[in-house]
Structure formats: C-alpha cells, structure tokens
C-alpha cells in the first residue's frame, strides 16, 4: 500500500500528495462518495471495480483560478447545513472527519480536505460496508483512471476539468504487494552458515542451569530489565511464566516474553519509524545508561533462546554493536526506514529528481536538514552525500555510546562464537528471512490432506483473511499463533467442530498450530470474529485446554 501511494503521489509532482497525505474513495451509482477502508492493493481493486479511484487530500490544495468554470462547481453546503463536510456515516457534520469538496475561496478553486482523523466511536465498522465520505453529489477530485476502465455516468467529469487537471491513467494491476527488497538472494551457503551460527549459540546453553522466571505483561520492560541485571542469566536456559496465567513453557512462552519485551522497549528506549536505534536524552543517561547493558544481555540471550534477532532494531545498530561501525550504503537504506513516511517520500523524490521539487518541498527538505543538524542548503550534486552524512550522524554517531553499553552486556564467548562470525551479508539474510509478508505466510500454511468440504471452506476463509491483513495486523496474527512476530518456518491448521460461545480460534504457540472451527457460514463472519479476537488483549493470555 505504501508503494502504491508513493507511485500515485509521483503522478502529481506539483501537488505534494505524498507529504500532505490522502485517502482513497469511490463513487457509487447514487452519486455518493465513500471512503475505501482497505489495507491491501487487492482490496482497493475490489472496492473500485471498473469505476474511478478518487483521492481525498487530507488538507486543502489550491488549484489555479479558472481551472473549472464556476457554474460547474456544485457544493454540498445545502445538505450539510454549513460549509464543510458531513459526518463520515452520512449524519450530522463532524469536523473531525476529512472530506473532499470543491469550493471557491477568495476567487480560487480549492479541494477542501480534512485531517482524516476519526475519533473513537465515530467509525462503527472496521470492514464490510464502507462509510459514506459525503452525503451529497460529489464534485471533482483528483481521479487517477484505471487503464481500459469505462467512466461511469455517476462520475462523469466536465471536459474542461479533465483537460486542465491532466489526470493520468494508472494501472492497478501492478502487483504492489511484493516488494523486491524483501526477496532473499538465493545463497544456500549464507543460509547454512546463519543456521549453523544460531545453532551453535543455542547449543551453548545445553547443560547449563535452568532458571524459572515470572514476568508481568503490564510491566514487561521493567521486569525483564530487572532479571537481566544478573550477567549470568544470558548463559542459562529459562522457563518463563506470565503472572496470573497458566501455560507451560515449551518454547512458546520464552518467545513471547522476548517478543513482548522488544515491542515495548523500542518504544521507550529507542526511536525511529519502521526500524529503530537506541535513544536516551543526556540528562537520563547518567542514571539510566546501565539499562542498555541489560538490553545487550537480552539481545544475545534472545538470539540463543529463540534463534532470531529483533526485527524492529535497525541492521545498522546491530552492526555497530558488534563491529563498531557500518557501511554508508547500509546506513542510507536503514535511514529511509527510520524516517517517517512523508520524510521518506520527500527524500526519495529529491534523490530521484531534485529539479522536480516544488518550492514547498524544497523548504521542507531544508528544514529537515536543519532539524537533523546539517546547516547547509540541499544541493542537487551533493544531495546523496548530504543525506548519507545525516544518516551517519543519526544512526551511528549519536547512538554510539549506547551501542557501546549494549556491547558490554554481551558475554565475550558469545561475541567470539556467534556475533563476530556474522558478516553484513549474514545479517542482511537474517533480517530479510525474519520479515513476514502475506505471500510468505500463505506459503508455509499447512493443513491436513483429504479435507472434508466444510474444512476446505474454512481453510479458504482463513487464507482470504490472511490476504486482507496489513503489515501490523499480520504481525498480530503471527504473535497470536506463534508467540513471535518473525516469519515461521511452518504454520499448521487443524479443525474442530465447536460452535456458539465455544467457537473461537485456539493457538498452540509451542508447535505453531492454529485450531479453527468449521462452523462458519461466510467469509465475512470468519473475518469479523478473527479481527475481534486479535484485537482483544485477553486473547493473548495463556491457559490450559
């Protein structure tokens, strides 16, 4: 979805859509505009069909005066009761929800947007029926047209509008779900060396003392850091118990403790968007800096116990902890994952075609440089080096004292037998192999042979549900089934006949097994129930079945 939005934004270089943001919408036969609540490109295609894909900017965009004759502009003020946008559910005006009407302000035509925010309780359906974005006849908005798609009469545009806005055709059949950067190079030797290195580290725990530990979900970071104040713990086997929960740790509870810890600690002691690096203000470092020594112990023990590396920590950070520095190329790749989506769009556009930047984008790029400590103007011939310098400062130089503290927490024998044996190529393989995608999860989904018709039907519902998941929901699904957010080698499915209040998904995290009922009568019913359970924190608590 992010790649799709980036490609669409590039079709309108003068509108800075990638910076201000926008929402997808469609127009029905009744001339009502509806937001498209989709998490995948496939869902967008299904919602649009052969119609037009509408873009609703999340802020006002000024268009040239006279781009559309005033007599062709229709406003919804008479239906909304005032200038602005009606409620997202088609009710009264709600200023918290963005719309997309064309209105005239000070003689100029603007697309009136909103902030796109929906307050808790305003949106009653997560999937299924789509809420109406506005209750009246839609006016013209930016509409990338599907290739070879007929223009429906409900969304006919005046010829003047089409000529002036120069709306390009856009083919949604492009497969945006597959990111080539996620493809693991076919290097069996690297894969075998990584497997052997993790195996050796795991085997180093054999014969060691086993310690039983109890942690609370509500304070997982504090409890785990307190446990790892003991430097000897990372050389022991552990048996985890979550306070107030049942369940025997055969590997699943240990995985979940580590996963829960990294999910929370990267919010409190790290910063970044899709990948993070250690961060602690100087005034806290004097008293709390030692916590990063404990975080280093958790890092190496998690590698030994679960044979994984935390996927939210930047590869640059891991390399700096082990080797003390990294390559500029690695830092730049990580930096584009570290910055916010709007910053990433701006940087990629500037690197691709600096001369295409608008004045407002150039101002934002200059401000971005200043905020990140580079007090010089962006220059086309030096831009790549300038951004690399920022990446080096943000990802390497600034957090280096914290990297050194984390390295202090790793036992010397772990460094020699495992960490120092991994090259940058090995670490890249680990990070890509651990990163789940919908296609990869579906490829490891296994069910018994010779399924009965009702089992085959529900298996199809499960596969269709997985295809509908965005990145965050996919991680929650894997956390529920496997107690980890990393890509599993296998994910098994079995079927039971429960119904009524007893009908619910049951996960056996030690064996990556999901039990599902065959008593579902539609894909929508299955999807609603799965989303309900995955969104309930109580679903992740352990009990004996």
Coordinates of C-alpha atoms in Angstrom, one line a residue:
X1 CA 0.0 0.0 0.0
X2 CA 2.8 2.4 0.8
X3 CA 4.4 1.7 -2.6
X4 CA 1.0 2.3 -4.3
X5 CA 0.6 5.6 -2.6
X6 CA 4.1 6.6 -3.5
X7 CA 3.5 5.8 -7.1
X8 CA 0.3 7.7 -7.2
X9 CA 1.9 10.7 -5.5
X10 CA 4.5 10.8 -8.2
X11 CA 1.8 11.2 -10.8
X12 CA 1.1 14.7 -9.3
X13 CA 4.5 16.2 -8.7
X14 CA 3.1 19.7 -8.1
X15 CA 0.5 18.6 -5.5
X16 CA 2.8 17.1 -2.8
X17 CA 0.3 14.4 -2.1
X18 CA 3.0 12.2 -0.6
X19 CA 3.7 14.8 2.1
X20 CA 0.2 16.0 3.0
X21 CA -1.4 12.6 2.7
X22 CA -4.7 11.4 1.1
X23 CA -7.4 8.8 1.4
X24 CA -8.9 6.5 -1.3
X25 CA -12.5 6.8 -2.1
X26 CA -15.0 5.6 -4.7
X27 CA -18.3 6.9 -6.1
X28 CA -21.5 4.7 -6.1
X29 CA -24.4 4.8 -8.6
X30 CA -26.3 7.2 -6.3
X31 CA -23.5 9.8 -6.7
X32 CA -22.3 9.4 -3.2
X33 CA -18.6 9.2 -2.4
X34 CA -17.5 6.5 0.0
X35 CA -14.1 6.1 1.7
X36 CA -12.3 2.9 0.9
X37 CA -11.2 1.2 4.1
X38 CA -8.6 -1.1 2.6
X39 CA -5.3 -2.4 3.9
X40 CA -4.0 -4.0 0.6
X41 CA -3.9 -3.1 -3.0
X42 CA -6.1 -6.1 -3.7
X43 CA -8.9 -4.7 -1.5
X44 CA -8.6 -1.3 -3.3
X45 CA -9.0 -3.0 -6.7
X46 CA -12.1 -5.0 -5.4
X47 CA -13.7 -1.8 -4.0
X48 CA -13.2 0.3 -7.1
X49 CA -14.1 -2.4 -9.7
X50 CA -14.4 -0.7 -13.1
X51 CA -15.1 2.7 -11.6
X52 CA -12.9 5.6 -10.7
X53 CA -10.4 5.8 -7.9
X54 CA -10.9 9.1 -6.1
X55 CA -8.2 10.7 -4.0
X56 CA -9.3 12.8 -1.0
X57 CA -6.4 15.0 0.2
X58 CA -6.1 15.4 4.0
X59 CA -5.5 19.2 3.7
X60 CA -6.6 21.9 1.3
X61 CA -4.9 22.1 -2.1
X62 CA -5.1 25.3 -4.1
X63 CA -5.7 24.9 -7.8
X64 CA -5.3 27.6 -10.4
X65 CA -8.3 30.0 -10.6
X66 CA -10.4 29.2 -13.7
X67 CA -9.4 25.5 -13.8
X68 CA -13.1 24.7 -13.5
X69 CA -15.8 27.0 -14.6
X70 CA -17.7 28.3 -11.6
X71 CA -21.0 27.1 -13.0
X72 CA -19.8 23.5 -13.0
X73 CA -18.9 23.6 -9.3
X74 CA -21.5 22.1 -7.1
X75 CA -21.3 22.4 -3.3
X76 CA -22.8 20.3 -0.6
X77 CA -23.5 23.2 1.7
X78 CA -27.3 23.0 1.4
X79 CA -27.2 19.3 2.5
X80 CA -24.5 19.6 5.2
X81 CA -26.1 22.8 6.7
X82 CA -22.8 24.7 6.5
X83 CA -19.6 24.8 4.5
X84 CA -17.6 21.7 5.3
X85 CA -18.1 18.0 5.3
X86 CA -20.9 15.9 6.7
X87 CA -20.3 13.1 9.1
X88 CA -18.5 10.0 7.8
X89 CA -21.5 7.9 8.4
X90 CA -23.8 10.3 6.5
X91 CA -25.2 12.0 9.6
X92 CA -24.6 15.4 11.0
X93 CA -21.5 17.5 10.3
X94 CA -18.4 16.2 12.1
X95 CA -15.3 18.5 11.9
X96 CA -13.0 15.6 13.0
X97 CA -13.5 13.8 9.7
X98 CA -12.0 14.9 6.4
X99 CA -14.0 15.2 3.2
X100 CA -13.1 16.4 -0.2
X101 CA -15.5 19.0 -1.6
X102 CA -14.5 21.5 -4.3
X103 CA -15.2 25.0 -3.0
X104 CA -14.3 28.6 -4.1
X105 CA -12.3 30.6 -1.6
X106 CA -11.1 34.2 -2.4
X107 CA -11.6 33.6 -6.1
X108 CA -9.5 30.4 -6.2
X109 CA -10.8 26.9 -6.6
X110 CA -9.6 24.5 -3.8
X111 CA -10.2 20.9 -3.0
X112 CA -11.4 21.1 0.6
X113 CA -9.9 18.3 2.7
X114 CA -9.8 17.4 6.3
X115 CA -7.4 16.0 8.8
X116 CA -8.6 12.5 8.0
X117 CA -8.9 11.7 11.7
X118 CA -11.8 9.7 13.1
X119 CA -12.4 9.9 16.8
X120 CA -13.0 6.8 18.9
X121 CA -16.6 5.7 18.4
X122 CA -17.1 7.5 15.1
X123 CA -16.4 4.6 12.8
X124 CA -18.6 1.7 13.7
X125 CA -17.4 -0.9 11.2
X126 CA -13.8 -2.0 10.6
X127 CA -14.6 -3.9 7.4
X128 CA -17.6 -4.8 5.4
X129 CA -19.8 -1.9 4.4
X130 CA -17.8 1.3 3.7
X131 CA -18.8 4.6 5.4
X132 CA -20.0 7.4 3.2
X133 CA -17.5 10.2 2.9
X134 CA -20.2 12.7 1.9
X135 CA -23.9 12.6 1.6
X136 CA -24.4 14.8 -1.5
X137 CA -23.4 14.8 -5.1
X138 CA -19.6 14.6 -5.3
X139 CA -17.7 17.3 -7.0
X140 CA -14.4 16.8 -8.9
X141 CA -11.4 15.4 -7.1
X142 CA -8.2 14.0 -8.4
X143 CA -9.1 10.8 -10.1
X144 CA -6.4 8.5 -11.5
X145 CA -8.3 6.4 -14.0
X146 CA -7.9 2.7 -14.3
X147 CA -6.5 1.5 -17.6
X148 CA -9.2 0.5 -20.0
X149 CA -11.9 1.2 -17.4
X150 CA -15.1 3.0 -18.7
X151 CA -16.0 6.2 -17.0
X152 CA -19.4 5.7 -15.2
X153 CA -22.1 8.3 -15.6
X154 CA -22.1 8.8 -11.9
X155 CA -18.5 10.2 -12.0
X156 CA -18.6 12.0 -15.4
X157 CA -16.2 14.9 -15.4
X158 CA -16.5 18.1 -17.4
X159 CA -14.1 18.2 -20.4
X160 CA -12.6 21.4 -19.0
X161 CA -11.7 19.7 -15.8
X162 CA -10.1 16.7 -17.4
X163 CA -8.1 18.9 -19.8
X164 CA -6.9 21.3 -17.1
X165 CA -6.0 18.7 -14.4
X166 CA -4.3 16.4 -16.8
X167 CA -5.3 13.3 -14.9
X168 CA -3.1 10.4 -15.9
X169 CA -4.1 6.8 -16.4
X170 CA -2.9 4.4 -13.7
X171 CA -2.9 0.6 -13.9
X172 CA -3.9 -1.0 -10.5
X173 CA -3.0 -4.4 -11.9
X174 CA 0.6 -3.7 -10.9
X175 CA 1.5 -6.1 -8.0
X176 CA 2.4 -3.7 -5.2
X177 CA 2.1 -6.5 -2.6
X178 CA 5.5 -7.9 -3.5
X179 CA 8.4 -5.7 -2.6
X180 CA 11.6 -6.7 -4.4
X181 CA 13.6 -5.6 -1.4
X182 CA 12.1 -8.4 0.6
X183 CA 13.3 -11.1 -1.7
X184 CA 16.1 -13.2 -0.2
X185 CA 19.0 -13.8 -2.5
X186 CA 19.4 -17.4 -3.5
X187 CA 22.6 -18.1 -1.4
X188 CA 22.3 -21.5 0.2
X189 CA 25.8 -21.1 1.7
X190 CA 24.9 -18.0 3.6
X191 CA 21.7 -19.6 4.8
X192 CA 23.5 -22.6 6.1
X193 CA 26.2 -20.6 7.8
X194 CA 23.5 -18.5 9.6
X195 CA 21.6 -21.6 10.7
X196 CA 24.8 -23.2 12.0
X197 CA 25.8 -20.0 13.9
X198 CA 22.4 -19.8 15.6
X199 CA 22.6 -23.5 16.3
X200 CA 26.0 -23.2 18.0
X201 CA 24.8 -20.3 20.1
X202 CA 21.7 -22.2 21.2
X203 CA 23.7 -25.4 21.9
X204 CA 26.0 -23.3 24.3
X205 CA 23.0 -23.2 26.7
X206 CA 22.9 -27.0 26.9
X207 CA 24.0 -28.4 30.2
X208 CA 23.6 -25.0 31.8
X209 CA 21.4 -24.3 34.8
X210 CA 17.7 -23.6 34.0
X211 CA 16.1 -20.7 35.8
X212 CA 12.4 -20.2 36.2
X213 CA 11.4 -16.5 35.7
X214 CA 8.0 -14.8 36.1
X215 CA 7.1 -11.6 34.3
X216 CA 4.0 -9.4 34.2
X217 CA 2.6 -8.3 30.8
X218 CA 1.7 -4.9 32.2
X219 CA 5.3 -4.1 33.1
X220 CA 7.3 -6.4 30.8
X221 CA 10.2 -4.0 30.2
X222 CA 10.8 -3.3 33.9
X223 CA 10.6 -7.0 34.8
X224 CA 12.9 -8.2 32.1
X225 CA 15.5 -5.5 32.6
X226 CA 15.5 -6.3 36.4
X227 CA 16.1 -10.0 35.5
X228 CA 19.0 -9.2 33.2
X229 CA 20.8 -7.1 35.8
X230 CA 22.3 -10.6 36.5
X231 CA 25.0 -11.1 33.9
X232 CA 24.9 -14.8 34.3
X233 CA 21.2 -15.2 33.1
X234 CA 22.1 -14.9 29.4
X235 CA 24.1 -18.1 29.7
X236 CA 21.3 -20.1 31.2
X237 CA 18.2 -21.8 30.0
X238 CA 15.0 -20.1 31.1
X239 CA 11.5 -21.3 31.8
X240 CA 9.0 -18.4 31.5
X241 CA 5.7 -17.9 33.4
X242 CA 3.4 -14.9 32.9
X243 CA 2.0 -13.8 36.2
X244 CA -1.7 -14.8 36.6
X245 CA -1.6 -17.1 33.6
X246 CA -1.5 -20.8 33.0
X247 CA 0.7 -22.5 30.4
X248 CA 3.9 -24.5 30.3
X249 CA 6.9 -23.1 28.6
X250 CA 8.0 -25.5 25.9
X251 CA 9.5 -22.7 23.9
X252 CA 6.4 -20.6 23.2
X253 CA 6.3 -18.5 26.4
X254 CA 10.0 -17.7 26.1
X255 CA 9.4 -16.5 22.5
X256 CA 6.5 -14.4 23.6
X257 CA 8.4 -12.8 26.5
X258 CA 11.2 -11.8 24.2
X259 CA 8.7 -10.5 21.5
X260 CA 6.7 -8.5 24.1
X261 CA 9.9 -7.1 25.5
X262 CA 11.3 -5.8 22.2
X263 CA 7.9 -4.5 21.1
X264 CA 7.7 -2.3 24.3
X265 CA 11.4 -1.4 24.8
X266 CA 11.7 0.0 21.3
X267 CA 9.0 2.5 22.3
X268 CA 10.7 3.6 25.5
X269 CA 14.4 3.4 24.8
X270 CA 14.7 3.6 21.0
X271 CA 13.4 5.9 18.3
X272 CA 12.5 5.5 14.6
X273 CA 9.6 4.6 12.3
X274 CA 9.9 1.2 10.7
X275 CA 13.3 0.5 12.3
X276 CA 14.8 2.0 15.4
X277 CA 18.1 2.9 17.1
X278 CA 18.9 3.4 20.8
X279 CA 18.0 6.7 22.2
X280 CA 18.2 8.3 25.7
X281 CA 18.4 12.0 26.5
X282 CA 21.7 13.1 28.0
X283 CA 20.0 14.1 31.3
X284 CA 18.8 10.5 31.8
X285 CA 21.9 8.7 30.5
X286 CA 23.9 9.3 33.7
X287 CA 21.4 7.5 35.9
X288 CA 19.7 5.1 33.4
X289 CA 22.5 4.3 30.9
X290 CA 23.2 1.0 32.6
X291 CA 19.9 -0.3 31.3
X292 CA 21.4 -0.6 27.9
X293 CA 23.9 -3.1 29.3
X294 CA 21.0 -5.2 30.3
X295 CA 19.4 -4.7 26.9
X296 CA 22.5 -6.0 25.4
X297 CA 22.2 -9.1 27.5
X298 CA 18.6 -9.6 26.4
X299 CA 19.7 -9.2 22.8
X300 CA 22.3 -12.0 22.9
X301 CA 20.1 -14.3 25.1
X302 CA 17.1 -13.9 22.7
X303 CA 19.4 -14.9 19.9
X304 CA 20.4 -18.0 21.8
X305 CA 16.9 -18.9 23.0
X306 CA 14.8 -18.1 20.0
X307 CA 17.4 -18.0 17.3
X308 CA 16.2 -14.7 16.0
X309 CA 17.2 -11.0 16.1
X310 CA 14.7 -8.2 17.0
X311 CA 13.3 -7.0 13.6
X312 CA 12.5 -3.5 14.9
X313 CA 16.1 -2.7 15.6
X314 CA 18.0 -1.3 12.6
X315 CA 20.5 -3.5 10.9
X316 CA 22.9 -0.6 11.2
X317 CA 22.5 -0.8 15.0
X318 CA 23.3 -4.5 15.2
X319 CA 26.4 -3.9 13.0
X320 CA 27.6 -1.0 15.2
X321 CA 27.1 -3.0 18.4
X322 CA 29.3 -5.9 17.0
X323 CA 31.8 -4.1 14.8
X324 CA 31.7 -0.5 16.0
X325 CA 30.8 1.0 12.5
X326 CA 28.9 0.2 9.4
X327 CA 28.9 0.9 5.6
X328 CA 27.4 4.1 4.2
X329 CA 25.1 2.1 1.9
X330 CA 23.7 0.2 4.9
X331 CA 23.1 3.4 6.8
X332 CA 21.3 5.0 3.9
X333 CA 18.9 2.0 3.4
X334 CA 18.2 1.9 7.1
X335 CA 17.7 5.7 7.3
X336 CA 14.9 5.6 4.7
X337 CA 13.2 3.1 7.0
X338 CA 14.0 5.1 10.1
X339 CA 12.4 8.4 8.9
X340 CA 8.6 9.0 8.7
X341 CA 6.7 8.0 5.6
X342 CA 6.3 11.7 4.5
X343 CA 10.1 12.3 5.0
X344 CA 10.9 9.1 3.1
X345 CA 8.7 10.2 0.2
X346 CA 10.4 13.6 0.2
X347 CA 14.0 12.1 0.3
X348 CA 13.3 9.6 -2.4
X349 CA 11.8 12.2 -4.7
X350 CA 14.7 14.5 -4.1
X351 CA 17.2 11.7 -4.8
X352 CA 15.4 10.6 -7.9
X353 CA 14.7 14.1 -9.5
X354 CA 15.9 17.0 -7.5
X355 CA 14.7 19.5 -10.1
X356 CA 11.1 18.3 -9.7
X357 CA 10.9 19.5 -6.1
X358 CA 8.3 22.3 -5.6
X359 CA 9.1 25.3 -3.5
X360 CA 7.3 24.0 -0.5
X361 CA 9.1 20.6 -0.8
X362 CA 12.4 22.4 -1.0
X363 CA 11.5 24.4 2.1
X364 CA 10.6 21.1 3.9
X365 CA 13.8 19.5 2.8
X366 CA 15.8 22.5 4.1
X367 CA 14.0 22.3 7.4
X368 CA 14.6 18.5 7.5
X369 CA 18.4 19.2 7.1
X370 CA 18.4 21.8 9.9
X371 CA 16.4 19.6 12.3
X372 CA 18.9 16.8 11.8
X373 CA 21.9 19.0 12.4
X374 CA 23.0 19.7 8.8
X375 CA 23.0 23.5 8.5
X376 CA 23.5 23.9 4.8
X377 CA 21.2 24.1 1.8
X378 CA 20.3 21.0 -0.2
X379 CA 22.3 20.8 -3.5
X380 CA 21.5 18.5 -6.4
X381 CA 25.1 17.5 -7.0
X382 CA 25.8 16.9 -3.3
X383 CA 22.4 15.6 -2.1
X384 CA 23.3 11.9 -1.8
X385 CA 26.4 12.7 0.3
X386 CA 24.4 15.2 2.4
X387 CA 21.7 12.6 3.2
X388 CA 24.4 10.0 4.0
X389 CA 26.0 12.4 6.3
X390 CA 22.7 12.9 8.2
X391 CA 22.2 9.1 8.3
X392 CA 25.7 8.6 9.7
X393 CA 25.0 11.2 12.4
X394 CA 21.6 9.9 13.3
X395 CA 22.1 6.2 13.1
X396 CA 25.8 5.8 14.0
X397 CA 27.5 8.7 15.7
X398 CA 24.7 9.9 18.1
X399 CA 23.7 6.5 19.5
X400 CA 27.3 5.1 19.5
X401 CA 27.7 5.5 23.3
X402 CA 24.6 3.4 23.8
X403 CA 25.8 0.8 21.3
X404 CA 29.0 0.5 23.4
X405 CA 26.9 0.0 26.5
X406 CA 24.9 -2.8 24.8
X407 CA 28.1 -4.5 23.6
X408 CA 29.3 -4.5 27.3
X409 CA 26.3 -6.7 28.1
X410 CA 27.2 -9.4 25.6
X411 CA 29.5 -12.1 27.1
X412 CA 32.9 -12.5 25.4
X413 CA 32.3 -16.1 24.4
X414 CA 29.0 -15.1 22.7
X415 CA 30.9 -12.4 20.8
X416 CA 33.6 -14.8 19.6
X417 CA 31.5 -17.8 18.8
X418 CA 28.5 -16.0 17.2
X419 CA 28.3 -12.3 16.7
X420 CA 31.8 -11.8 15.3
X421 CA 31.2 -14.7 12.9
X422 CA 28.4 -12.9 11.1
X423 CA 29.1 -10.6 8.2
X424 CA 26.9 -7.8 6.9
X425 CA 25.7 -10.3 4.3
X426 CA 24.7 -12.7 7.0
X427 CA 22.8 -10.1 9.0
X428 CA 21.0 -8.9 5.8
X429 CA 19.9 -12.5 5.2
X430 CA 18.7 -12.9 8.8
X431 CA 16.6 -9.6 8.7
X432 CA 15.0 -10.5 5.3
X433 CA 14.3 -14.1 6.3
X434 CA 12.6 -13.0 9.5
X435 CA 10.4 -10.3 7.8
X436 CA 6.9 -11.8 7.2
X437 CA 4.8 -10.9 4.2
X438 CA 1.3 -12.2 3.3
X439 CA 2.7 -14.3 0.4
X440 CA 5.4 -15.9 2.7
X441 CA 2.9 -16.7 5.4
X442 CA 0.5 -18.3 3.0
X443 CA 3.4 -20.4 1.6
X444 CA 4.0 -22.0 5.0
X445 CA 0.4 -22.6 5.9
X446 CA -0.2 -26.3 6.1
X447 CA -3.4 -28.2 6.6
X448 CA -4.2 -32.0 6.7
X449 CA -4.7 -33.8 3.5
X450 CA -8.1 -35.1 2.3
X451 CA -10.1 -32.3 3.8
X452 CA -13.9 -32.5 4.2
X453 CA -15.9 -29.9 2.3
X454 CA -16.6 -27.8 5.5
X455 CA -12.9 -27.9 6.4
X456 CA -11.8 -26.9 2.9
X457 CA -14.3 -24.0 3.0
X458 CA -13.0 -22.6 6.4
X459 CA -9.4 -23.1 5.2
X460 CA -10.3 -20.8 2.3
X461 CA -11.8 -18.3 4.7
X462 CA -8.5 -18.3 6.7
X463 CA -6.4 -17.8 3.5
X464 CA -8.7 -15.0 2.4
X465 CA -8.4 -13.4 5.9
X466 CA -4.6 -13.5 5.8
X467 CA -4.6 -11.9 2.4
X468 CA -6.6 -8.9 3.8
X469 CA -4.1 -8.2 6.6
X470 CA -1.9 -5.1 6.6
X471 CA 1.6 -5.2 8.0
X472 CA 0.6 -4.5 11.6
X473 CA -2.3 -6.9 11.6
X474 CA -0.1 -9.6 10.1
X475 CA 2.3 -9.3 13.0
X476 CA -0.5 -9.5 15.5
X477 CA -1.8 -12.7 13.7
X478 CA 1.7 -14.3 13.9
X479 CA 2.1 -13.2 17.6
X480 CA -1.2 -14.9 18.4
X481 CA -0.4 -18.2 16.6
X482 CA 3.4 -18.5 17.1
X483 CA 4.1 -16.1 20.1
X484 CA 6.6 -14.3 17.7
X485 CA 6.4 -11.6 15.1
X486 CA 9.0 -13.3 13.0
X487 CA 8.4 -15.4 9.9
X488 CA 7.8 -19.0 11.0
X489 CA 9.1 -22.0 9.1
X490 CA 5.7 -23.7 9.3
X491 CA 2.2 -22.8 10.4
X492 CA -0.2 -25.7 10.9
X493 CA -4.0 -25.6 10.8
X494 CA -6.4 -28.2 12.4
X495 CA -10.2 -28.2 12.6
X496 CA -12.7 -28.6 15.4
X497 CA -16.5 -28.6 15.5
X498 CA -17.1 -26.0 18.2
X499 CA -20.0 -23.6 17.8
X500 CA -21.8 -20.9 19.8
X501 CA -19.8 -19.4 22.7
X502 CA -17.3 -22.2 22.4
X503 CA -16.4 -21.2 18.8
X504 CA -13.0 -19.4 18.9
X505 CA -9.5 -19.8 17.4
X506 CA -7.1 -21.6 19.7
X507 CA -3.3 -21.3 19.2
X508 CA -0.7 -23.7 20.4
X509 CA 2.4 -21.5 20.3
X510 CA 4.9 -24.2 21.0
X511 CA 4.0 -26.0 17.8
X512 CA 2.7 -23.1 15.7
X513 CA -0.7 -24.8 15.4
X514 CA -4.0 -22.9 15.0
X515 CA -7.3 -24.7 15.7
X516 CA -10.3 -23.2 14.0
X517 CA -14.0 -24.2 14.0
X518 CA -15.7 -25.4 10.8
X519 CA -19.0 -23.8 11.9
X520 CA -18.6 -20.5 10.0
X521 CA -21.2 -19.7 7.3
X522 CA -19.5 -16.8 5.4
X523 CA -16.0 -15.3 4.9
X524 CA -17.3 -12.1 6.5
X525 CA -18.4 -13.8 9.7
X526 CA -15.0 -15.5 9.9
X527 CA -13.1 -12.3 9.3
X528 CA -15.2 -10.3 11.9
X529 CA -14.6 -12.9 14.5
X530 CA -10.9 -13.3 13.8
X531 CA -10.4 -9.5 14.0
X532 CA -12.3 -9.4 17.2
X533 CA -10.1 -12.0 18.9
X534 CA -6.8 -10.5 17.5
X535 CA -7.9 -7.1 18.8
X536 CA -8.6 -8.3 22.3
X537 CA -5.6 -8.3 24.6
X538 CA -7.2 -11.1 26.7
X539 CA -6.8 -13.4 23.6
X540 CA -3.0 -13.4 24.1
X541 CA -3.1 -14.8 27.7
X542 CA -2.2 -18.4 28.2
X543 CA -4.5 -21.1 29.6
X544 CA -4.5 -24.9 29.6
X545 CA -7.0 -26.5 27.2

